[in-house]
PDB file of C-alpha atoms in Angstrom:
ATOM      1  CA  UNK A   8      85.129-129.832  10.755  1.00  0.00           C
ATOM      2  CA  UNK A   9      84.611-133.645   9.824  1.00  0.00           C
ATOM      3  CA  UNK A  10      88.583-133.983   8.783  1.00  0.00           C
ATOM      4  CA  UNK A  11      89.481-132.428  12.041  1.00  0.00           C
ATOM      5  CA  UNK A  12      87.412-135.294  13.787  1.00  0.00           C
ATOM      6  CA  UNK A  13      88.881-137.914  11.948  1.00  0.00           C
ATOM      7  CA  UNK A  14      92.372-136.521  12.561  1.00  0.00           C
ATOM      8  CA  UNK A  15      91.469-136.476  16.116  1.00  0.00           C
ATOM      9  CA  UNK A  16      90.226-140.024  16.223  1.00  0.00           C
ATOM     10  CA  UNK A  17      93.849-140.995  14.931  1.00  0.00           C
ATOM     11  CA  UNK A  18      95.516-140.486  18.031  1.00  0.00           C
ATOM     12  CA  UNK A  19      97.261-142.838  20.428  1.00  0.00           C
ATOM     13  CA  UNK A  20      97.571-142.285  23.960  1.00  0.00           C
ATOM     14  CA  UNK A  21     100.397-143.893  25.558  1.00  0.00           C
ATOM     15  CA  UNK A  22      99.174-145.683  28.612  1.00  0.00           C
ATOM     16  CA  UNK A  23     102.452-145.179  30.478  1.00  0.00           C
ATOM     17  CA  UNK A  24     102.904-141.822  30.100  1.00  0.00           C
ATOM     18  CA  UNK A  25      99.663-140.206  28.961  1.00  0.00           C
ATOM     19  CA  UNK A  26     101.514-138.559  25.984  1.00  0.00           C
ATOM     20  CA  UNK A  27      99.254-138.326  22.801  1.00  0.00           C
ATOM     21  CA  UNK A  28     100.545-139.366  19.238  1.00  0.00           C
ATOM     22  CA  UNK A  29      99.069-138.340  15.777  1.00  0.00           C
ATOM     23  CA  UNK A  30      98.726-140.980  13.496  1.00  0.00           C
ATOM     24  CA  UNK A  31      97.062-138.910  10.687  1.00  0.00           C
ATOM     25  CA  UNK A  32      98.756-138.680   7.176  1.00  0.00           C
ATOM     26  CA  UNK A  33     101.077-141.815   7.889  1.00  0.00           C
ATOM     27  CA  UNK A  34     104.297-142.796   6.257  1.00  0.00           C
ATOM     28  CA  UNK A  35     102.847-146.178   5.620  1.00  0.00           C
ATOM     29  CA  UNK A  36      99.819-148.166   6.656  1.00  0.00           C
ATOM     30  CA  UNK A  37      98.095-151.480   5.941  1.00  0.00           C
ATOM     31  CA  UNK A  38      96.875-155.036   7.148  1.00  0.00           C
ATOM     32  CA  UNK A  39      99.206-157.319   9.020  1.00  0.00           C
ATOM     33  CA  UNK A  40      98.413-160.152  11.344  1.00  0.00           C
ATOM     34  CA  UNK A  41     100.457-159.851  14.332  1.00  0.00           C
ATOM     35  CA  UNK A  42     100.869-162.352  17.165  1.00  0.00           C
ATOM     36  CA  UNK A  43      99.952-161.253  20.491  1.00  0.00           C
ATOM     37  CA  UNK A  44     102.814-160.918  23.109  1.00  0.00           C
ATOM     38  CA  UNK A  45     101.210-162.633  26.033  1.00  0.00           C
ATOM     39  CA  UNK A  46      98.652-165.212  24.636  1.00  0.00           C
ATOM     40  CA  UNK A  47     100.278-166.098  21.222  1.00  0.00           C
ATOM     41  CA  UNK A  48      97.396-166.102  19.249  1.00  0.00           C
ATOM     42  CA  UNK A  49      97.285-164.495  15.861  1.00  0.00           C
ATOM     43  CA  UNK A  50      95.166-161.383  15.451  1.00  0.00           C
ATOM     44  CA  UNK A  51      94.568-159.159  12.131  1.00  0.00           C
ATOM     45  CA  UNK A  52      95.414-155.385  12.951  1.00  0.00           C
ATOM     46  CA  UNK A  53      95.582-152.443  11.051  1.00  0.00           C
ATOM     47  CA  UNK A  54      99.183-151.121  11.174  1.00  0.00           C
ATOM     48  CA  UNK A  55     100.031-147.287  10.743  1.00  0.00           C
ATOM     49  CA  UNK A  56     103.959-146.234  10.595  1.00  0.00           C
ATOM     50  CA  UNK A  57     104.326-142.634  11.485  1.00  0.00           C
ATOM     51  CA  UNK A  58     107.909-141.411  11.982  1.00  0.00           C
ATOM     52  CA  UNK A  59     109.722-143.600  14.748  1.00  0.00           C
ATOM     53  CA  UNK A  60     106.482-145.056  15.601  1.00  0.00           C
ATOM     54  CA  UNK A  61     104.483-148.156  14.593  1.00  0.00           C
ATOM     55  CA  UNK A  62     100.488-148.044  15.801  1.00  0.00           C
ATOM     56  CA  UNK A  63      98.175-150.817  15.401  1.00  0.00           C
ATOM     57  CA  UNK A  64      94.473-150.902  15.716  1.00  0.00           C
ATOM     58  CA  UNK A  65      91.566-153.181  15.495  1.00  0.00           C
ATOM     59  CA  UNK A  66      90.602-151.834  12.143  1.00  0.00           C
ATOM     60  CA  UNK A  67      90.783-148.704   9.594  1.00  0.00           C
ATOM     61  CA  UNK A  68      88.853-146.368  11.771  1.00  0.00           C
ATOM     62  CA  UNK A  69      89.625-147.645  15.131  1.00  0.00           C
ATOM     63  CA  UNK A  70      91.646-145.565  17.425  1.00  0.00           C
ATOM     64  CA  UNK A  71      95.217-147.160  17.674  1.00  0.00           C
ATOM     65  CA  UNK A  72      95.520-149.238  20.883  1.00  0.00           C
ATOM     66  CA  UNK A  73      99.148-150.290  20.561  1.00  0.00           C
ATOM     67  CA  UNK A  74     102.382-148.902  19.662  1.00  0.00           C
ATOM     68  CA  UNK A  75     105.920-149.917  18.905  1.00  0.00           C
ATOM     69  CA  UNK A  76     108.643-147.348  19.141  1.00  0.00           C
ATOM     70  CA  UNK A  77     111.021-148.107  16.426  1.00  0.00           C
ATOM     71  CA  UNK A  78     113.641-145.673  18.195  1.00  0.00           C
ATOM     72  CA  UNK A  79     114.225-148.882  20.397  1.00  0.00           C
ATOM     73  CA  UNK A  80     114.246-151.418  17.402  1.00  0.00           C
ATOM     74  CA  UNK A  81     117.503-153.044  16.294  1.00  0.00           C
ATOM     75  CA  UNK A  82     116.124-155.101  13.457  1.00  0.00           C
ATOM     76  CA  UNK A  83     113.512-155.770  11.035  1.00  0.00           C
ATOM     77  CA  UNK A  84     113.514-158.796   9.075  1.00  0.00           C
ATOM     78  CA  UNK A  85     111.801-161.992   7.372  1.00  0.00           C
ATOM     79  CA  UNK A  86     110.663-164.400   9.884  1.00  0.00           C
ATOM     80  CA  UNK A  87     109.053-167.180   8.168  1.00  0.00           C
ATOM     81  CA  UNK A  88     111.157-170.039   9.976  1.00  0.00           C
ATOM     82  CA  UNK A  89     110.469-168.391  13.713  1.00  0.00           C
ATOM     83  CA  UNK A  90     106.766-167.465  12.973  1.00  0.00           C
ATOM     84  CA  UNK A  91     106.158-170.778  10.876  1.00  0.00           C
ATOM     85  CA  UNK A  92     104.073-168.537   8.576  1.00  0.00           C
ATOM     86  CA  UNK A  93     104.386-167.414   5.027  1.00  0.00           C
ATOM     87  CA  UNK A  94     105.180-163.785   4.408  1.00  0.00           C
ATOM     88  CA  UNK A  95     106.244-163.207   8.265  1.00  0.00           C
ATOM     89  CA  UNK A  96     108.270-160.362   9.448  1.00  0.00           C
ATOM     90  CA  UNK A  97     109.955-159.792  12.987  1.00  0.00           C
ATOM     91  CA  UNK A  98     110.381-156.224  14.446  1.00  0.00           C
ATOM     92  CA  UNK A  99     113.052-156.407  17.416  1.00  0.00           C
ATOM     93  CA  UNK A 100     113.458-154.274  20.493  1.00  0.00           C
ATOM     94  CA  UNK A 101     115.599-155.222  23.462  1.00  0.00           C
ATOM     95  CA  UNK A 102     112.675-156.277  25.440  1.00  0.00           C
ATOM     96  CA  UNK A 103     110.423-158.093  22.702  1.00  0.00           C
ATOM     97  CA  UNK A 104     110.382-159.552  19.417  1.00  0.00           C
ATOM     98  CA  UNK A 105     107.092-158.755  17.598  1.00  0.00           C
ATOM     99  CA  UNK A 106     106.113-161.264  15.062  1.00  0.00           C
ATOM    100  CA  UNK A 107     103.578-160.531  12.217  1.00  0.00           C
ATOM    101  CA  UNK A 108     102.869-161.658   8.851  1.00  0.00           C
ATOM    102  CA  UNK A 109     101.855-159.916   5.421  1.00  0.00           C
ATOM    103  CA  UNK A 110      98.976-160.914   2.934  1.00  0.00           C
ATOM    104  CA  UNK A 111     101.732-161.246   0.199  1.00  0.00           C
ATOM    105  CA  UNK A 112     105.582-161.469  -0.266  1.00  0.00           C
ATOM    106  CA  UNK A 113     105.112-157.848  -2.119  1.00  0.00           C
ATOM    107  CA  UNK A 114     103.563-156.558   1.270  1.00  0.00           C
ATOM    108  CA  UNK A 115     105.938-158.312   3.235  1.00  0.00           C
ATOM    109  CA  UNK A 116     108.783-156.746   1.662  1.00  0.00           C
ATOM    110  CA  UNK A 117     107.205-153.068   1.609  1.00  0.00           C
ATOM    111  CA  UNK A 118     106.816-153.262   5.116  1.00  0.00           C
ATOM    112  CA  UNK A 119     110.328-154.373   5.679  1.00  0.00           C
ATOM    113  CA  UNK A 120     111.223-151.680   3.697  1.00  0.00           C
ATOM    114  CA  UNK A 121     109.413-148.865   5.154  1.00  0.00           C
ATOM    115  CA  UNK A 122     109.787-150.073   8.989  1.00  0.00           C
ATOM    116  CA  UNK A 123     113.638-150.442   7.979  1.00  0.00           C
ATOM    117  CA  UNK A 124     113.728-146.814   6.582  1.00  0.00           C
ATOM    118  CA  UNK A 125     112.085-145.493  10.041  1.00  0.00           C
ATOM    119  CA  UNK A 126     114.508-147.464  11.853  1.00  0.00           C
ATOM    120  CA  UNK A 127     117.459-145.804  10.204  1.00  0.00           C
ATOM    121  CA  UNK A 128     116.004-142.448  10.510  1.00  0.00           C
ATOM    122  CA  UNK A 129     115.746-142.735  14.269  1.00  0.00           C
ATOM    123  CA  UNK A 130     119.334-143.986  14.479  1.00  0.00           C
ATOM    124  CA  UNK A 131     120.809-141.180  12.480  1.00  0.00           C
ATOM    125  CA  UNK A 132     118.901-138.559  14.825  1.00  0.00           C
ATOM    126  CA  UNK A 133     120.118-140.046  17.942  1.00  0.00           C
ATOM    127  CA  UNK A 134     123.964-139.767  17.051  1.00  0.00           C
ATOM    128  CA  UNK A 135     123.732-136.491  18.804  1.00  0.00           C
ATOM    129  CA  UNK A 136     122.038-135.728  21.777  1.00  0.00           C
ATOM    130  CA  UNK A 137     122.303-132.050  21.693  1.00  0.00           C
ATOM    131  CA  UNK A 138     120.551-131.672  18.315  1.00  0.00           C
ATOM    132  CA  UNK A 139     123.281-129.648  16.941  1.00  0.00           C
ATOM    133  CA  UNK A 140     124.653-130.151  13.572  1.00  0.00           C
ATOM    134  CA  UNK A 141     127.959-132.288  13.601  1.00  0.00           C
ATOM    135  CA  UNK A 142     129.005-130.527  10.418  1.00  0.00           C
ATOM    136  CA  UNK A 143     129.934-127.480  12.051  1.00  0.00           C
ATOM    137  CA  UNK A 144     133.981-126.751  11.676  1.00  0.00           C
ATOM    138  CA  UNK A 145     134.051-129.904   9.263  1.00  0.00           C
ATOM    139  CA  UNK A 146     134.846-127.616   5.910  1.00  0.00           C
ATOM    140  CA  UNK A 147     138.355-127.160   7.368  1.00  0.00           C
ATOM    141  CA  UNK A 148     140.354-130.256   5.859  1.00  0.00           C
TER     142      UNK A 148
END
């Protein structure tokens, strides 16, 4: 069906691992202008937040060509001084700080909130590697 075709298009393939990620039904999405990591020029990109991953594409209908793994992220915060741009934010991993800016202060705040919630969800799921509940036996106090 057309819906299945559209959903299939919204996949990101990690060039390093070959793993495919479904980007349909995102938690949050919209336009941000991102500084390219190497050339440092600013490029308008369509961002798709889904679970612990933040994908970006050239436009709404394009297949995402980049991904930020929020499980690796330590912070998301306002970065107007660092970026020298209004409505700027940064997403920091141990290796890279991604700078981007929104079209308005409200959109910036919404993105910081959405990405921040995703980072918190990641960190809470990584507290126990076995995937077992930590609650077992804690009722005996």
